[in-house]
Short mmCIF file of C-alpha atoms in Angstrom, two decimals:
data_model
loop_
_atom_site.label_atom_id
_atom_site.label_comp_id
_atom_site.label_asym_id
_atom_site.label_seq_id
_atom_site.Cartn_x
_atom_site.Cartn_y
_atom_site.Cartn_z
CA UNK A 211 56.87 80.97 -31.92
CA UNK A 212 58.90 78.35 -29.65
CA UNK A 213 56.32 75.39 -29.12
CA UNK A 214 58.08 74.35 -25.30
CA UNK A 215 54.98 74.77 -24.21
CA UNK A 216 51.85 72.24 -23.54
CA UNK A 217 49.41 71.28 -26.16
CA UNK A 218 46.22 69.57 -26.47
CA UNK A 219 44.80 66.85 -28.39
CA UNK A 220 41.52 67.24 -29.35
CA UNK A 221 39.03 64.75 -30.73
CA UNK A 222 35.55 65.87 -31.91
CA UNK A 223 33.52 62.07 -32.64
CA UNK A 224 30.18 61.82 -34.26
CA UNK A 225 28.82 59.17 -32.28
CA UNK A 226 25.68 57.99 -34.14
CA UNK A 227 25.07 54.95 -35.47
CA UNK A 228 26.90 54.99 -38.57
CA UNK A 229 30.07 55.52 -37.27
CA UNK A 230 31.11 52.32 -35.78
CA UNK A 231 33.99 51.75 -37.79
CA UNK A 232 35.19 55.43 -37.74
CA UNK A 233 35.30 55.01 -33.88
CA UNK A 234 37.52 52.44 -34.04
CA UNK A 235 40.08 54.11 -36.35
CA UNK A 236 39.76 57.12 -34.16
CA UNK A 237 41.11 54.77 -31.28
CA UNK A 238 43.90 53.43 -33.37
CA UNK A 239 44.80 56.81 -34.49
CA UNK A 240 44.69 58.40 -30.40
CA UNK A 241 46.68 54.82 -29.53
CA UNK A 242 49.63 55.43 -31.92
CA UNK A 243 49.90 58.90 -30.82
CA UNK A 244 50.27 58.66 -27.32
CA UNK A 245 52.56 55.87 -28.18
CA UNK A 246 55.46 58.39 -29.56
CA UNK A 247 57.84 59.72 -27.74
CA UNK A 248 57.72 63.24 -27.37
CA UNK A 249 58.98 66.13 -25.13
CA UNK A 250 56.18 68.27 -24.80
CA UNK A 251 53.09 67.39 -22.57
CA UNK A 252 49.95 66.61 -24.46
CA UNK A 253 46.30 66.99 -22.58
CA UNK A 254 43.45 65.11 -24.30
CA UNK A 255 39.90 66.29 -25.20
CA UNK A 256 37.24 64.11 -26.46
CA UNK A 257 33.34 65.85 -27.23
CA UNK A 258 31.40 63.57 -28.70
CA UNK A 259 28.15 64.35 -30.41
CA UNK A 260 24.63 63.19 -31.53
CA UNK A 261 20.98 63.71 -32.43
CA UNK A 262 19.58 64.78 -30.10
CA UNK A 263 22.70 65.83 -28.32
CA UNK A 264 21.29 64.01 -25.05
CA UNK A 265 22.19 60.87 -26.75
CA UNK A 266 25.92 62.23 -27.07
CA UNK A 267 28.70 60.38 -24.75
CA UNK A 268 30.00 62.48 -22.18
CA UNK A 269 33.04 65.45 -22.41
CA UNK A 270 36.19 63.94 -21.16
CA UNK A 271 39.55 66.04 -20.52
CA UNK A 272 42.92 63.91 -19.55
CA UNK A 273 46.14 65.30 -18.64
CA UNK A 274 49.58 64.17 -20.02
CA UNK A 275 49.62 61.27 -17.85
CA UNK A 276 45.85 59.82 -18.39
CA UNK A 277 46.77 59.10 -21.54
CA UNK A 278 45.57 55.20 -21.59
CA UNK A 279 42.26 56.61 -20.18
CA UNK A 280 41.74 59.15 -22.98
CA UNK A 281 41.94 56.14 -25.19
CA UNK A 282 39.63 54.17 -23.10
CA UNK A 283 37.37 56.92 -23.38
CA UNK A 284 37.06 56.68 -27.10
CA UNK A 285 36.50 52.78 -26.54
CA UNK A 286 33.51 52.82 -24.55
CA UNK A 287 32.01 55.16 -26.84
CA UNK A 288 28.68 53.62 -27.61
CA UNK A 289 26.92 54.37 -31.07
CA UNK A 290 23.44 55.63 -30.72
CA UNK A 291 20.53 56.41 -33.23
CA UNK A 292 21.37 59.13 -34.94
CA UNK A 293 18.01 59.28 -37.53
CA UNK A 294 18.34 62.21 -40.07
CA UNK A 295 21.46 62.90 -41.65
CA UNK A 296 22.57 66.22 -39.87
CA UNK A 297 23.65 65.84 -36.76
CA UNK A 298 24.80 68.58 -33.79
CA UNK A 299 28.10 69.19 -34.76
CA UNK A 300 28.68 72.44 -33.73
CA UNK A 301 27.69 71.60 -30.05
CA UNK A 302 30.67 68.85 -29.91
CA UNK A 303 32.86 71.93 -31.27
CA UNK A 304 31.86 74.03 -28.38
CA UNK A 305 32.20 72.13 -26.08
CA UNK A 306 35.31 70.69 -26.89
CA UNK A 307 36.64 74.60 -26.86
CA UNK A 308 35.05 74.74 -23.52
CA UNK A 309 37.58 72.55 -22.50
CA UNK A 310 40.24 75.51 -22.85
CA UNK A 311 42.64 73.64 -24.98
CA UNK A 312 45.93 75.04 -25.04
CA UNK A 313 47.38 77.53 -27.51
CA UNK A 314 48.66 76.52 -31.31
CA UNK A 315 46.77 73.20 -30.30
CA UNK A 316 45.06 71.17 -33.52
CA UNK A 317 40.71 70.04 -33.32
CA UNK A 318 40.04 66.83 -35.29
CA UNK A 319 36.29 66.42 -35.99
CA UNK A 320 35.14 63.16 -37.06
CA UNK A 321 32.15 62.72 -38.44
CA UNK A 322 30.00 61.08 -41.66
CA UNK A 323 27.29 63.82 -41.79
CA UNK A 324 26.86 67.49 -42.19
CA UNK A 325 25.81 69.73 -39.61
CA UNK A 326 22.31 70.76 -37.87
CA UNK A 327 23.36 73.61 -35.90
CA UNK A 328 25.06 75.48 -38.55
CA UNK A 329 23.55 78.98 -37.45
CA UNK A 330 25.15 82.25 -38.39
CA UNK A 331 25.48 82.54 -33.89
CA UNK A 332 27.60 79.02 -33.60
CA UNK A 333 29.74 79.75 -36.21
CA UNK A 334 30.74 83.34 -34.78
CA UNK A 335 30.91 81.32 -31.42
CA UNK A 336 33.22 78.86 -32.54
CA UNK A 337 35.48 81.22 -34.74
CA UNK A 338 36.14 83.60 -31.77
CA UNK A 339 36.70 80.62 -29.28
CA UNK A 340 39.27 79.08 -32.11
CA UNK A 341 41.12 82.56 -32.97
CA UNK A 342 41.34 83.17 -29.19
CA UNK A 343 43.58 79.77 -28.62
CA UNK A 344 44.66 79.60 -32.14
CA UNK A 345 43.07 76.19 -32.64
CA UNK A 346 43.31 74.73 -36.00
CA UNK A 347 40.17 72.98 -37.17
CA UNK A 348 40.24 69.75 -39.49
CA UNK A 349 37.42 68.32 -40.40
CA UNK A 350 37.83 64.37 -41.68
CA UNK A 351 34.76 63.11 -43.15
CA UNK A 352 33.96 59.50 -43.79
CA UNK A 353 30.35 60.96 -45.28
CA UNK A 354 28.44 64.03 -46.29
CA UNK A 355 24.64 64.46 -46.24
CA UNK A 356 24.01 64.13 -50.09
CA UNK A 357 27.78 63.59 -51.09
CA UNK A 358 28.39 67.53 -50.87
CA UNK A 359 30.45 68.87 -47.97
CA UNK A 360 28.89 71.67 -45.74
CA UNK A 361 30.12 75.13 -46.69
CA UNK A 362 30.59 75.54 -42.87
CA UNK A 363 33.12 73.04 -42.33
CA UNK A 364 34.74 74.57 -45.22
CA UNK A 365 34.53 77.97 -43.74
CA UNK A 366 35.95 77.17 -40.07
CA UNK A 367 38.96 75.33 -42.01
CA UNK A 368 39.54 78.50 -43.92
CA UNK A 369 39.12 80.75 -41.01
CA UNK A 370 41.66 78.83 -38.70
CA UNK A 371 44.04 77.16 -41.20
CA UNK A 372 42.83 74.12 -41.35
CA UNK A 373 41.97 71.57 -44.09
CA UNK A 374 38.49 69.52 -44.97
CA UNK A 375 39.10 65.85 -46.31
CA UNK A 376 36.58 63.52 -47.48
CA UNK A 377 37.91 60.41 -46.77
CA UNK A 378 36.92 57.21 -48.80
CA UNK A 379 36.57 54.79 -46.11
CA UNK A 380 37.60 54.45 -42.21
CA UNK A 381 40.71 52.69 -43.17
CA UNK A 382 41.66 55.34 -45.39
CA UNK A 383 41.18 57.60 -41.66
CA UNK A 384 43.68 54.92 -40.04
CA UNK A 385 46.85 56.22 -42.37
CA UNK A 386 46.27 59.65 -40.89
CA UNK A 387 48.43 58.68 -37.47
CA UNK A 388 51.48 60.68 -38.83
CA UNK A 389 49.19 63.57 -39.43
CA UNK A 390 47.63 63.97 -36.22
CA UNK A 391 50.90 62.85 -34.58
CA UNK A 392 52.84 65.83 -36.17
CA UNK A 393 50.60 68.61 -35.61
CA UNK A 394 51.13 68.14 -31.93
CA UNK A 395 54.69 69.25 -32.25
CA UNK A 396 53.28 73.01 -33.08
CA UNK A 397 53.18 74.38 -36.34
CA UNK A 398 53.79 77.71 -38.43
CA UNK A 399 52.46 78.04 -41.80
CA UNK A 400 54.76 78.58 -44.90
CA UNK A 401 52.52 78.67 -47.74
CA UNK A 402 49.07 77.88 -48.64
CA UNK A 403 47.69 78.05 -52.33
CA UNK A 404 44.59 77.35 -53.74
CA UNK A 405 43.22 76.61 -57.53
CA UNK A 406 39.58 77.49 -56.79
CA UNK A 407 39.97 80.80 -56.40
CA UNK A 408 42.40 83.80 -57.47
CA UNK A 409 45.29 83.76 -60.00
CA UNK A 410 46.87 80.65 -61.31
CA UNK A 411 49.75 79.49 -61.40
CA UNK A 412 49.44 76.82 -63.99
CA UNK A 413 51.92 76.26 -66.52
CA UNK A 414 51.58 74.43 -70.16
CA UNK A 415 50.29 71.44 -70.35
CA UNK A 416 47.86 71.49 -67.39
CA UNK A 417 50.49 71.81 -64.58
CA UNK A 418 50.46 73.72 -61.69
CA UNK A 419 53.90 75.00 -59.99
CA UNK A 420 54.25 76.26 -56.59
CA UNK A 421 57.49 77.27 -55.25
CA UNK A 422 58.46 77.90 -51.19
CA UNK A 423 61.23 78.50 -49.15
CA UNK A 424 62.41 76.11 -46.17
CA UNK A 425 64.89 77.98 -44.04
CA UNK A 426 67.13 76.95 -41.27
CA UNK A 427 65.23 77.25 -38.32
CA UNK A 428 62.62 74.24 -39.49
CA UNK A 429 63.11 70.92 -38.07
CA UNK A 430 60.08 69.10 -40.11
CA UNK A 431 58.12 70.31 -42.72
CA UNK A 432 54.70 69.08 -43.72
CA UNK A 433 53.45 69.18 -46.89
CA UNK A 434 49.25 68.26 -47.54
CA UNK A 435 47.14 68.70 -50.87
CA UNK A 436 43.82 68.15 -51.25
CA UNK A 437 41.54 67.86 -53.99
CA UNK A 438 37.94 67.58 -54.81
CA UNK A 439 37.94 64.50 -57.22
CA UNK A 440 37.65 61.31 -55.62
CA UNK A 441 40.46 58.21 -56.01
CA UNK A 442 43.16 61.04 -56.93
CA UNK A 443 45.39 58.41 -54.85
CA UNK A 444 47.95 61.06 -54.96
CA UNK A 445 48.53 60.93 -59.11
CA UNK A 446 49.47 63.88 -60.28
CA UNK A 447 51.18 65.32 -57.27
CA UNK A 448 55.08 65.84 -57.15
CA UNK A 449 57.34 66.91 -54.46
CA UNK A 450 60.94 67.93 -55.33
CA UNK A 451 63.62 68.80 -52.85
CA UNK A 452 66.05 72.29 -54.12
CA UNK A 453 68.24 69.72 -55.65
CA UNK A 454 65.36 68.53 -57.84
CA UNK A 455 65.34 65.30 -56.26
CA UNK A 456 61.31 63.63 -56.50
CA UNK A 457 60.17 63.01 -52.58
CA UNK A 458 58.55 59.47 -52.91
CA UNK A 459 59.35 57.61 -49.23
CA UNK A 460 57.61 60.11 -46.96
CA UNK A 461 54.82 60.39 -49.28
CA UNK A 462 51.15 59.02 -48.32
CA UNK A 463 48.52 58.92 -50.79
CA UNK A 464 44.54 58.88 -49.61
CA UNK A 465 41.66 59.15 -52.23
CA UNK A 466 41.30 62.90 -52.10
CA UNK A 467 44.56 63.55 -49.90
CA UNK A 468 47.98 63.78 -50.38
CA UNK A 469 50.50 63.97 -47.36
CA UNK A 470 54.08 64.78 -47.09
CA UNK A 471 56.33 64.81 -43.83
CA UNK A 472 60.01 65.89 -43.80
CA UNK A 473 62.43 65.27 -40.93
CA UNK A 474 65.09 67.47 -41.18
CA UNK A 475 64.60 68.87 -45.03
CA UNK A 476 67.56 70.57 -46.71
CA UNK A 477 67.17 74.11 -46.88
CA UNK A 478 66.41 76.05 -50.02
CA UNK A 479 63.64 76.49 -52.44
CA UNK A 480 60.95 73.21 -52.78
CA UNK A 481 58.83 72.89 -55.96
CA UNK A 482 55.36 71.22 -55.82
CA UNK A 483 53.82 70.15 -58.75
CA UNK A 484 50.24 69.41 -59.40
CA UNK A 485 48.96 68.15 -63.01
CA UNK A 486 45.24 68.60 -63.84
CA UNK A 487 45.67 66.25 -66.95
CA UNK A 488 44.09 63.21 -65.25
CA UNK A 489 41.83 63.50 -62.34
CA UNK A 490 43.30 66.21 -59.75
CA UNK A 491 41.07 69.09 -60.85
CA UNK A 492 40.85 71.65 -57.86
CA UNK A 493 42.82 71.64 -55.14
CA UNK A 494 44.65 73.50 -51.99
CA UNK A 495 47.54 72.73 -50.20
CA UNK A 496 49.37 73.84 -47.32
CA UNK A 497 52.80 73.97 -46.01
CA UNK A 498 53.63 74.20 -42.24
CA UNK A 499 57.04 73.83 -40.33
CA UNK A 500 58.16 72.15 -37.08
CA UNK A 501 60.65 73.55 -35.09
CA UNK A 502 61.41 74.30 -31.55
CA UNK A 503 62.82 77.86 -32.57
CA UNK A 504 59.96 78.36 -34.94
CA UNK A 505 59.96 82.05 -36.79
CA UNK A 506 56.14 83.34 -36.63
CA UNK A 507 54.29 86.35 -35.93
CA UNK A 508 51.06 87.98 -33.93
CA UNK A 509 48.91 91.21 -35.61
CA UNK A 510 46.62 93.41 -34.14
CA UNK A 511 44.95 96.80 -35.33
CA UNK A 512 43.87 100.20 -34.31
CA UNK A 513 41.76 103.32 -35.01
CA UNK A 514 40.88 105.97 -33.02
CA UNK A 515 37.49 105.71 -31.18
CA UNK A 516 35.66 108.51 -29.31
CA UNK A 517 34.77 112.02 -29.24
CA UNK A 518 36.98 114.97 -29.20
CA UNK A 519 39.62 115.07 -26.59
CA UNK A 520 38.48 111.78 -25.34
CA UNK A 521 39.63 109.65 -28.35
CA UNK A 522 41.60 106.97 -27.53
CA UNK A 523 43.27 104.07 -30.02
CA UNK A 524 41.86 100.27 -28.68
CA UNK A 525 43.11 97.17 -30.42
CA UNK A 526 41.11 94.93 -31.96
CA UNK A 527 41.07 91.85 -34.52
CA UNK A 528 39.28 93.27 -37.68
CA UNK A 529 40.35 96.49 -39.55
CA UNK A 530 37.96 98.76 -40.46
CA UNK A 531 36.33 99.12 -44.05
CA UNK A 532 37.40 102.56 -45.65
CA UNK A 533 39.31 103.35 -42.94
CA UNK A 534 43.11 104.18 -42.26
CA UNK A 535 44.10 101.26 -39.74
CA UNK A 536 46.88 100.68 -38.13
CA UNK A 537 48.63 97.71 -37.44
CA UNK A 538 50.90 96.44 -35.35
CA UNK A 539 53.03 92.97 -35.96
CA UNK A 540 55.11 91.64 -33.41
CA UNK A 541 58.12 89.05 -35.12
CA UNK A 542 58.36 86.03 -32.85
CA UNK A 543 61.51 84.15 -33.55
CA UNK A 544 64.94 83.32 -31.16
CA UNK A 545 67.18 86.65 -30.58
CA UNK A 546 69.35 86.81 -33.56
CA UNK A 547 67.41 84.21 -35.80
CA UNK A 548 66.25 86.85 -38.48
CA UNK A 549 67.40 89.72 -40.32
CA UNK A 550 65.02 92.59 -39.59
CA UNK A 551 66.55 94.40 -42.46
CA UNK A 552 65.40 92.18 -44.75
CA UNK A 553 61.90 91.84 -43.68
CA UNK A 554 58.53 92.72 -46.19
CA UNK A 555 54.75 92.60 -45.56
CA UNK A 556 52.71 91.54 -47.99
CA UNK A 557 48.46 91.04 -48.30
CA UNK A 558 47.50 87.71 -50.27
CA UNK A 559 44.50 86.45 -51.16
CA UNK A 560 42.86 83.28 -48.87
CA UNK A 561 43.93 81.27 -51.94
CA UNK A 562 47.30 83.06 -51.73
CA UNK A 563 47.62 85.26 -54.14
CA UNK A 564 49.58 88.45 -53.60
CA UNK A 565 47.54 91.80 -53.57
CA UNK A 566 49.85 94.60 -52.59
CA UNK A 567 52.88 95.27 -50.63
CA UNK A 568 52.65 97.14 -47.19
CA UNK A 569 55.69 99.18 -45.67
CA UNK A 570 56.41 98.42 -42.13
CA UNK A 571 58.62 100.92 -39.39
CA UNK A 572 59.79 99.00 -36.59
CA UNK A 573 61.78 100.80 -33.57
CA UNK A 574 62.72 97.58 -31.87
CA UNK A 575 62.95 95.14 -34.67
CA UNK A 576 60.58 93.26 -32.66
CA UNK A 577 57.18 95.10 -33.40
CA UNK A 578 56.38 96.99 -36.30
CA UNK A 579 53.59 99.05 -37.23
CA UNK A 580 52.30 100.21 -40.79
CA UNK A 581 48.82 102.18 -41.59
CA UNK A 582 46.70 101.20 -44.58
CA UNK A 583 42.98 101.07 -45.85
CA UNK A 584 42.18 96.78 -45.97
CA UNK A 585 41.05 95.18 -48.84
CA UNK A 586 37.36 94.74 -49.59
CA UNK A 587 37.54 90.89 -49.81
CA UNK A 588 38.97 88.02 -47.07
CA UNK A 589 42.58 88.37 -46.67
CA UNK A 590 46.00 86.72 -45.01
CA UNK A 591 49.50 88.36 -44.07
CA UNK A 592 52.89 87.04 -45.26
CA UNK A 593 55.77 87.97 -43.83
CA UNK A 594 58.79 87.29 -45.74
CA UNK A 595 62.62 87.64 -45.53
CA UNK A 596 65.87 85.95 -44.23
CA UNK A 597 67.68 84.10 -41.15
CA UNK A 598 71.16 85.38 -40.06
CA UNK A 599 72.23 82.62 -42.25
CA UNK A 600 70.86 83.81 -45.28
CA UNK A 601 67.90 81.46 -45.76
CA UNK A 602 64.52 82.72 -47.31
CA UNK A 603 61.75 82.41 -45.25
CA UNK A 604 57.99 82.77 -45.66
CA UNK A 605 55.33 83.03 -43.00
CA UNK A 606 51.42 83.10 -43.20
CA UNK A 607 49.20 84.90 -40.50
CA UNK A 608 46.57 81.55 -38.92
CA UNK A 609 43.98 82.87 -39.36
CA UNK A 610 42.16 84.60 -42.47
CA UNK A 611 41.10 88.86 -41.99
CA UNK A 612 37.98 90.28 -43.15
CA UNK A 613 37.55 94.46 -43.20
CA UNK A 614 34.41 95.22 -41.21
CA UNK A 615 32.33 98.16 -40.49
CA UNK A 616 32.04 97.88 -36.85
CA UNK A 617 33.61 96.16 -33.87
CA UNK A 618 32.95 94.60 -30.25
CA UNK A 619 35.39 95.12 -27.33
CA UNK A 620 35.32 94.28 -23.64
CA UNK A 621 35.68 97.38 -21.73
CA UNK A 622 35.17 96.59 -18.17
CA UNK A 623 34.14 94.76 -15.37
CA UNK A 624 33.78 95.26 -11.66
CA UNK A 625 35.77 93.74 -8.80
CA UNK A 626 38.63 93.91 -10.94
CA UNK A 627 37.52 91.75 -13.61
CA UNK A 628 37.16 89.19 -10.83
CA UNK A 629 34.07 87.21 -10.08
CA UNK A 630 33.87 86.87 -6.44
CA UNK A 631 31.48 84.40 -4.62
CA UNK A 632 27.66 85.61 -3.79
CA UNK A 633 28.79 88.94 -5.08
CA UNK A 634 27.68 91.09 -8.42
CA UNK A 635 29.98 91.94 -11.24
CA UNK A 636 28.80 94.31 -13.61
CA UNK A 637 30.31 93.66 -16.96
CA UNK A 638 30.87 96.15 -19.93
CA UNK A 639 31.34 95.99 -23.51
CA UNK A 640 31.29 98.15 -26.17
CA UNK A 641 30.13 98.32 -29.51
CA UNK A 642 31.67 100.53 -32.12
CA UNK A 643 30.05 101.62 -35.72
CA UNK A 644 31.99 102.99 -38.26
CA UNK A 645 29.35 102.26 -40.91
CA UNK A 646 25.45 104.54 -41.25
CA UNK A 647 23.37 104.18 -38.19
CA UNK A 648 21.79 101.14 -37.12
CA UNK A 649 19.94 99.10 -34.64
CA UNK A 650 22.67 96.01 -32.90
CA UNK A 651 20.99 93.58 -31.41
CA UNK A 652 22.45 90.87 -28.80
CA UNK A 653 21.85 87.63 -29.88
CA UNK A 654 24.22 85.46 -27.77
CA UNK A 655 24.82 86.28 -23.74
CA UNK A 656 26.68 83.21 -22.05
CA UNK A 657 29.43 82.10 -20.12
CA UNK A 658 31.06 78.72 -19.63
CA UNK A 659 29.82 78.67 -15.89
CA UNK A 660 26.48 79.92 -16.33
CA UNK A 661 26.66 82.77 -13.95
CA UNK A 662 25.56 85.54 -16.58
CA UNK A 663 22.46 86.71 -15.21
CA UNK A 664 19.88 86.28 -18.27
CA UNK A 665 17.60 89.53 -18.88
CA UNK A 666 13.70 89.21 -19.04
CA UNK A 667 12.95 88.88 -22.78
CA UNK A 668 10.53 92.14 -22.31
CA UNK A 669 13.24 94.23 -20.61
CA UNK A 670 15.91 93.49 -23.91
CA UNK A 671 15.76 95.77 -26.78
CA UNK A 672 18.36 96.62 -29.99
CA UNK A 673 20.38 99.55 -29.10
CA UNK A 674 20.96 102.19 -31.82
CA UNK A 675 24.45 103.40 -32.44
CA UNK A 676 25.33 106.15 -34.83
CA UNK A 677 28.17 106.65 -37.51
CA UNK A 678 31.52 107.02 -35.51
CA UNK A 679 30.28 106.42 -32.17
CA UNK A 680 30.33 103.10 -29.39
CA UNK A 681 28.08 102.47 -27.21
CA UNK A 682 28.04 100.43 -23.44
CA UNK A 683 26.39 97.01 -23.37
CA UNK A 684 26.20 95.61 -19.78
CA UNK A 685 25.83 92.20 -18.30
CA UNK A 686 25.70 90.99 -15.18
CA UNK A 687 26.80 88.05 -13.76
CA UNK A 688 27.07 86.43 -10.29
CA UNK A 689 29.25 83.63 -8.81
CA UNK A 690 28.06 81.36 -6.65
CA UNK A 691 29.64 77.98 -6.85
CA UNK A 692 32.76 77.33 -3.95
CA UNK A 693 34.12 74.65 -6.42
CA UNK A 694 34.74 77.27 -9.05
CA UNK A 695 37.13 79.30 -6.83
CA UNK A 696 40.46 79.91 -8.80
CA UNK A 697 39.04 78.88 -12.00
CA UNK A 698 38.34 81.19 -15.03
CA UNK A 699 35.29 81.99 -16.54
CA UNK A 700 34.95 82.99 -20.24
CA UNK A 701 31.60 85.30 -21.36
CA UNK A 702 30.78 85.74 -24.74
CA UNK A 703 28.48 88.28 -26.08
CA UNK A 704 27.78 88.09 -30.00
CA UNK A 705 25.23 91.27 -31.72
CA UNK A 706 23.85 91.70 -34.98
CA UNK A 707 23.60 94.46 -36.98
CA UNK A 708 19.69 94.70 -37.94
CA UNK A 709 20.60 96.83 -41.29
CA UNK A 710 23.91 95.29 -42.10
CA UNK A 711 23.35 91.86 -40.92
CA UNK A 712 27.11 92.20 -39.37
CA UNK A 713 27.82 89.88 -36.65
CA UNK A 714 30.07 90.64 -34.18
CA UNK A 715 31.45 88.84 -31.10
CA UNK A 716 33.82 89.17 -28.42
CA UNK A 717 35.00 87.29 -25.01
CA UNK A 718 35.89 88.35 -21.78
CA UNK A 719 37.63 86.10 -18.83
CA UNK A 720 36.94 86.74 -15.44
CA UNK A 721 38.37 85.34 -12.37
CA UNK A 722 36.62 83.34 -9.58
CA UNK A 723 37.47 84.40 -6.24
CA UNK A 724 36.48 84.29 -2.71
CA UNK A 725 36.94 87.60 -0.95
CA UNK A 726 36.36 85.74 2.35
CA UNK A 727 39.82 83.82 1.65
CA UNK A 728 43.11 85.11 1.90
#
């Protein structure tokens, strides 16, 4: 995927009383990032959070020519209260995503506490908003409640291909300037592995050895290794280029993070070695690439829905459990960069182990199709092949994929999917159930501009959806502010199966218009 488009730098910052040193470090990182020359325009989002949220600073959005104002906004953060350890982290994340960051942008969450608001509904809302714009969420922690990282942080990082890093101090945070700066140039995922689950690749003597290809489309490659033990400081982590040379100059080592950023890397197979004979025990690593001509891919799934002659195939994000799903994959690469006859597709676990190979077909060497029954556990897709110049490449899907027994889709909105001022718009979602009959309850109905009309509590009741049936759910919205004309409103609906506990979410974007003006 080319990265000539705009990108957003998003900081979600805990501004409670214990965060003084961390906020100073965040300010230094922001200053270093804006002072780095780049061709790609960057806009900036700052979303503070606190406990209660009324104590948090204002959400700030700045254009690319307002970078100094962004730094000033960080400097102006005033730490307040905080009280008990958990804070309203998810409120800060949702507020940031509500600023509509650009596609494929990084988000950094800075805190020394766990989340107070990690409800099932809030996690689902963050997931759908992050997935919509392919936002990668990283959690940079200078502390944790009870010394343990909250599982919701790990869940979101895994889903968005981000990482959770527990730092020893704010001083360590300042060393991550290059990590933040490099992520703004656009990244694709080459490799990911974890020793925590899945098949181990350990050799004799407690040494894990991983190989990954760097192809001729890559301008910069980054390797980040996170361990679960403090004071690892990069010991036992070795990166070798295709010639066997150990990389040392580009290595940044922190207590539980080791990071490499190599510009103009030699093409060929690189080797990452992680020794467990010292303090390094469980670990995970990502290998990502940066280029103006990145090779990447997108995908979606399809199954027939409807009854008899009205059956039609519809696209959705997650495959249906125990059903034969059609997957459509689109190759994103410059013309003539990839040899289409070399392409292979694999299902891999979220820890990186290969589950099985998939055989796909294509009529145009850009769009590929395959029918398959999904695994029962979360997985990712790995695309392998060679470039026209003969370099092997690998790419991973950005988000983890989980089979589902139902899905929710946005089907229709009156007024041609717009919100005319002072007029009623009817919005139709549809929940399709492929599991046993059960009732689905609407747990979240909201929109960014607060135009969705809320139903009274007495008029709301769960909807029964039979097996292999789809049932419509309706919302009503009315735009009322002239200032919102020519802006896009995002409507979110989240439903939950009362028996299975499955949580489904979908969003719909509606453009606000003034029908009285040309």
